[in-house]
Amino acid sequence: MTARDTQRAKVYAAEEFVRTLFDRAGEHGNRTVAFFGTNLTLPPEARFASVDTVQRYVDDVLALQSVRERWPGAAPLTVRPRRGLTAAHYERDDDGAVIAVPERRTNWALRELVVFFGHFTAVYSTIPAKG
């Protein structure tokens, strides 16, 4: 396993851990969780109805002035449905990047945490920050 694969595995493990925190808090109707002896109040998490609404969210984030200033060379990001049910993934090419999320028969990936934490940051963390 390469160093890149090891780091990617750590990102996905962290995503799963945080996603589980949000899921359990939602199941119990309480956004406050105990984390190593400290109570944390989890923020509301956006849920999406479709790939189109995920795309609108991504477009809105990329249009933020603070994002444009921090990553002026960020390429376009497209969201597309994927046939598989158990994973979301991202792809990079010369035209930009693509996030592929399961949309049919499941909705676990149509949420802000998966798009932003797991994939959005992975794609854009490779672009050197300005300044």
PDB file of C-alpha atoms in Angstrom:
ATOM      1  CA  MET A   1       0.000   0.000   0.000  1.00  0.00           C
ATOM      2  CA  THR A   2       1.393   3.395  -0.968  1.00  0.00           C
ATOM      3  CA  ALA A   3       1.547   6.392   1.371  1.00  0.00           C
ATOM      4  CA  ARG A   4      -1.260   7.990  -0.650  1.00  0.00           C
ATOM      5  CA  ASP A   5      -3.488   4.925  -0.198  1.00  0.00           C
ATOM      6  CA  THR A   6      -2.763   4.913   3.545  1.00  0.00           C
ATOM      7  CA  GLN A   7      -3.773   8.550   3.849  1.00  0.00           C
ATOM      8  CA  ARG A   8      -6.888   8.000   1.742  1.00  0.00           C
ATOM      9  CA  ALA A   9      -7.897   5.102   4.007  1.00  0.00           C
ATOM     10  CA  LYS A  10      -7.482   7.382   7.041  1.00  0.00           C
ATOM     11  CA  VAL A  11      -9.712  10.033   5.452  1.00  0.00           C
ATOM     12  CA  TYR A  12     -12.432   7.483   4.707  1.00  0.00           C
ATOM     13  CA  ALA A  13     -12.190   6.013   8.223  1.00  0.00           C
ATOM     14  CA  ALA A  14     -12.541   9.489   9.727  1.00  0.00           C
ATOM     15  CA  GLU A  15     -15.510  10.201   7.455  1.00  0.00           C
ATOM     16  CA  GLU A  16     -17.220   6.996   8.566  1.00  0.00           C
ATOM     17  CA  PHE A  17     -16.582   7.803  12.237  1.00  0.00           C
ATOM     18  CA  VAL A  18     -18.043  11.302  11.977  1.00  0.00           C
ATOM     19  CA  ARG A  19     -20.961  10.059   9.858  1.00  0.00           C
ATOM     20  CA  THR A  20     -21.738   7.511  12.598  1.00  0.00           C
ATOM     21  CA  LEU A  21     -21.739  10.300  15.205  1.00  0.00           C
ATOM     22  CA  PHE A  22     -24.272  12.247  13.150  1.00  0.00           C
ATOM     23  CA  ASP A  23     -26.396   9.141  12.507  1.00  0.00           C
ATOM     24  CA  ARG A  24     -26.537   8.148  16.173  1.00  0.00           C
ATOM     25  CA  ALA A  25     -27.316  11.686  17.263  1.00  0.00           C
ATOM     26  CA  GLY A  26     -30.152  11.759  14.730  1.00  0.00           C
ATOM     27  CA  GLU A  27     -31.515   8.408  15.902  1.00  0.00           C
ATOM     28  CA  HIS A  28     -31.697   9.690  19.472  1.00  0.00           C
ATOM     29  CA  GLY A  29     -33.039  13.121  18.548  1.00  0.00           C
ATOM     30  CA  ASN A  30     -30.187  14.793  20.416  1.00  0.00           C
ATOM     31  CA  ARG A  31     -27.466  16.713  18.571  1.00  0.00           C
ATOM     32  CA  THR A  32     -25.214  16.699  21.654  1.00  0.00           C
ATOM     33  CA  VAL A  33     -22.666  13.891  21.876  1.00  0.00           C
ATOM     34  CA  ALA A  34     -20.011  13.065  24.459  1.00  0.00           C
ATOM     35  CA  PHE A  35     -16.597  12.983  22.829  1.00  0.00           C
ATOM     36  CA  PHE A  36     -13.660  12.051  25.065  1.00  0.00           C
ATOM     37  CA  GLY A  37     -15.400  13.607  28.068  1.00  0.00           C
ATOM     38  CA  THR A  38     -16.484  16.786  26.311  1.00  0.00           C
ATOM     39  CA  ASN A  39     -20.034  17.489  25.171  1.00  0.00           C
ATOM     40  CA  LEU A  40     -20.195  18.608  21.547  1.00  0.00           C
ATOM     41  CA  THR A  41     -23.283  19.943  19.823  1.00  0.00           C
ATOM     42  CA  LEU A  42     -23.300  18.783  16.219  1.00  0.00           C
ATOM     43  CA  PRO A  43     -24.422  21.337  13.639  1.00  0.00           C
ATOM     44  CA  PRO A  44     -27.399  20.624  11.397  1.00  0.00           C
ATOM     45  CA  GLU A  45     -26.410  18.589   8.349  1.00  0.00           C
ATOM     46  CA  ALA A  46     -27.866  19.233   4.917  1.00  0.00           C
ATOM     47  CA  ARG A  47     -29.563  16.270   3.258  1.00  0.00           C
ATOM     48  CA  PHE A  48     -30.180  16.247  -0.459  1.00  0.00           C
ATOM     49  CA  ALA A  49     -33.045  14.868  -2.510  1.00  0.00           C
ATOM     50  CA  SER A  50     -31.060  14.145  -5.670  1.00  0.00           C
ATOM     51  CA  VAL A  51     -27.763  14.474  -7.483  1.00  0.00           C
ATOM     52  CA  ASP A  52     -29.075  17.758  -8.939  1.00  0.00           C
ATOM     53  CA  THR A  53     -29.467  19.272  -5.468  1.00  0.00           C
ATOM     54  CA  VAL A  54     -25.948  18.080  -4.538  1.00  0.00           C
ATOM     55  CA  GLN A  55     -24.653  19.807  -7.684  1.00  0.00           C
ATOM     56  CA  ARG A  56     -26.396  23.064  -6.711  1.00  0.00           C
ATOM     57  CA  TYR A  57     -24.832  22.871  -3.230  1.00  0.00           C
ATOM     58  CA  VAL A  58     -21.349  22.285  -4.680  1.00  0.00           C
ATOM     59  CA  ASP A  59     -21.819  25.156  -7.141  1.00  0.00           C
ATOM     60  CA  ASP A  60     -22.914  27.457  -4.290  1.00  0.00           C
ATOM     61  CA  VAL A  61     -19.867  26.523  -2.187  1.00  0.00           C
ATOM     62  CA  LEU A  62     -17.490  27.046  -5.108  1.00  0.00           C
ATOM     63  CA  ALA A  63     -19.083  30.444  -5.792  1.00  0.00           C
ATOM     64  CA  LEU A  64     -18.275  31.705  -2.285  1.00  0.00           C
ATOM     65  CA  GLN A  65     -15.783  34.562  -2.414  1.00  0.00           C
ATOM     66  CA  SER A  66     -13.697  33.020   0.384  1.00  0.00           C
ATOM     67  CA  VAL A  67     -13.376  29.747  -1.559  1.00  0.00           C
ATOM     68  CA  ARG A  68     -12.494  31.524  -4.820  1.00  0.00           C
ATOM     69  CA  GLU A  69      -9.836  33.588  -3.028  1.00  0.00           C
ATOM     70  CA  ARG A  70      -8.305  30.592  -1.234  1.00  0.00           C
ATOM     71  CA  TRP A  71      -8.298  28.276  -4.292  1.00  0.00           C
ATOM     72  CA  PRO A  72      -8.255  30.512  -7.383  1.00  0.00           C
ATOM     73  CA  GLY A  73      -7.165  27.621  -9.626  1.00  0.00           C
ATOM     74  CA  ALA A  74      -9.900  25.219  -8.564  1.00  0.00           C
ATOM     75  CA  ALA A  75     -11.262  23.391 -11.583  1.00  0.00           C
ATOM     76  CA  PRO A  76     -14.977  22.803 -12.124  1.00  0.00           C
ATOM     77  CA  LEU A  77     -16.558  20.060 -10.045  1.00  0.00           C
ATOM     78  CA  THR A  78     -19.364  17.920 -11.421  1.00  0.00           C
ATOM     79  CA  VAL A  79     -21.642  15.625  -9.441  1.00  0.00           C
ATOM     80  CA  ARG A  80     -23.027  12.529 -11.146  1.00  0.00           C
ATOM     81  CA  PRO A  81     -25.027   9.495 -10.079  1.00  0.00           C
ATOM     82  CA  ARG A  82     -23.261   6.186  -9.691  1.00  0.00           C
ATOM     83  CA  ARG A  83     -24.780   2.734 -10.029  1.00  0.00           C
ATOM     84  CA  GLY A  84     -23.067   1.167  -7.025  1.00  0.00           C
ATOM     85  CA  LEU A  85     -24.851   1.465  -3.691  1.00  0.00           C
ATOM     86  CA  THR A  86     -22.090   1.107  -1.118  1.00  0.00           C
ATOM     87  CA  ALA A  87     -19.594   3.816  -2.015  1.00  0.00           C
ATOM     88  CA  ALA A  88     -19.202   7.311  -3.341  1.00  0.00           C
ATOM     89  CA  HIS A  89     -16.013   8.333  -5.084  1.00  0.00           C
ATOM     90  CA  TYR A  90     -14.266  11.132  -6.915  1.00  0.00           C
ATOM     91  CA  GLU A  91     -12.390  11.244 -10.194  1.00  0.00           C
ATOM     92  CA  ARG A  92      -9.972  13.803 -11.592  1.00  0.00           C
ATOM     93  CA  ASP A  93      -9.169  14.572 -15.204  1.00  0.00           C
ATOM     94  CA  ASP A  94      -7.880  17.491 -17.271  1.00  0.00           C
ATOM     95  CA  ASP A  95     -11.324  19.126 -17.281  1.00  0.00           C
ATOM     96  CA  GLY A  96     -11.787  19.131 -13.507  1.00  0.00           C
ATOM     97  CA  ALA A  97     -13.188  16.669 -11.035  1.00  0.00           C
ATOM     98  CA  VAL A  98     -16.280  14.524 -10.626  1.00  0.00           C
ATOM     99  CA  ILE A  99     -17.982  13.296  -7.471  1.00  0.00           C
ATOM    100  CA  ALA A 100     -20.032  10.145  -8.076  1.00  0.00           C
ATOM    101  CA  VAL A 101     -22.687   9.383  -5.457  1.00  0.00           C
ATOM    102  CA  PRO A 102     -25.222   6.555  -5.196  1.00  0.00           C
ATOM    103  CA  GLU A 103     -28.709   7.889  -5.796  1.00  0.00           C
ATOM    104  CA  ARG A 104     -31.036   4.957  -6.415  1.00  0.00           C
ATOM    105  CA  ARG A 105     -32.402   2.684  -3.684  1.00  0.00           C
ATOM    106  CA  THR A 106     -30.265   4.448  -1.069  1.00  0.00           C
ATOM    107  CA  ASN A 107     -29.760   7.953   0.261  1.00  0.00           C
ATOM    108  CA  TRP A 108     -26.839   7.574   2.667  1.00  0.00           C
ATOM    109  CA  ALA A 109     -24.518   9.509   0.345  1.00  0.00           C
ATOM    110  CA  LEU A 110     -26.930  12.348  -0.402  1.00  0.00           C
ATOM    111  CA  ARG A 111     -25.764  14.319   2.593  1.00  0.00           C
ATOM    112  CA  GLU A 112     -23.476  17.248   3.235  1.00  0.00           C
ATOM    113  CA  LEU A 113     -20.978  15.281   5.264  1.00  0.00           C
ATOM    114  CA  VAL A 114     -20.240  12.764   2.516  1.00  0.00           C
ATOM    115  CA  VAL A 115     -19.978  15.391  -0.214  1.00  0.00           C
ATOM    116  CA  PHE A 116     -18.014  17.964   1.734  1.00  0.00           C
ATOM    117  CA  PHE A 117     -15.828  15.994   4.105  1.00  0.00           C
ATOM    118  CA  GLY A 118     -15.169  12.827   2.202  1.00  0.00           C
ATOM    119  CA  HIS A 119     -14.860  13.969  -1.363  1.00  0.00           C
ATOM    120  CA  PHE A 120     -15.017  17.704  -1.807  1.00  0.00           C
ATOM    121  CA  THR A 121     -12.033  18.279   0.459  1.00  0.00           C
ATOM    122  CA  ALA A 122     -10.111  15.371  -1.068  1.00  0.00           C
ATOM    123  CA  VAL A 123     -10.462  16.818  -4.550  1.00  0.00           C
ATOM    124  CA  TYR A 124      -9.606  20.404  -3.613  1.00  0.00           C
ATOM    125  CA  SER A 125      -6.918  19.668  -1.037  1.00  0.00           C
ATOM    126  CA  THR A 126      -4.593  18.843  -3.926  1.00  0.00           C
ATOM    127  CA  ILE A 127      -4.719  22.413  -5.206  1.00  0.00           C
ATOM    128  CA  PRO A 128      -2.066  24.653  -3.647  1.00  0.00           C
ATOM    129  CA  ALA A 129      -3.604  27.443  -1.587  1.00  0.00           C
ATOM    130  CA  LYS A 130      -2.955  31.002  -2.648  1.00  0.00           C
ATOM    131  CA  GLY A 131      -0.647  32.886  -0.296  1.00  0.00           C
TER     132      GLY A 131
END
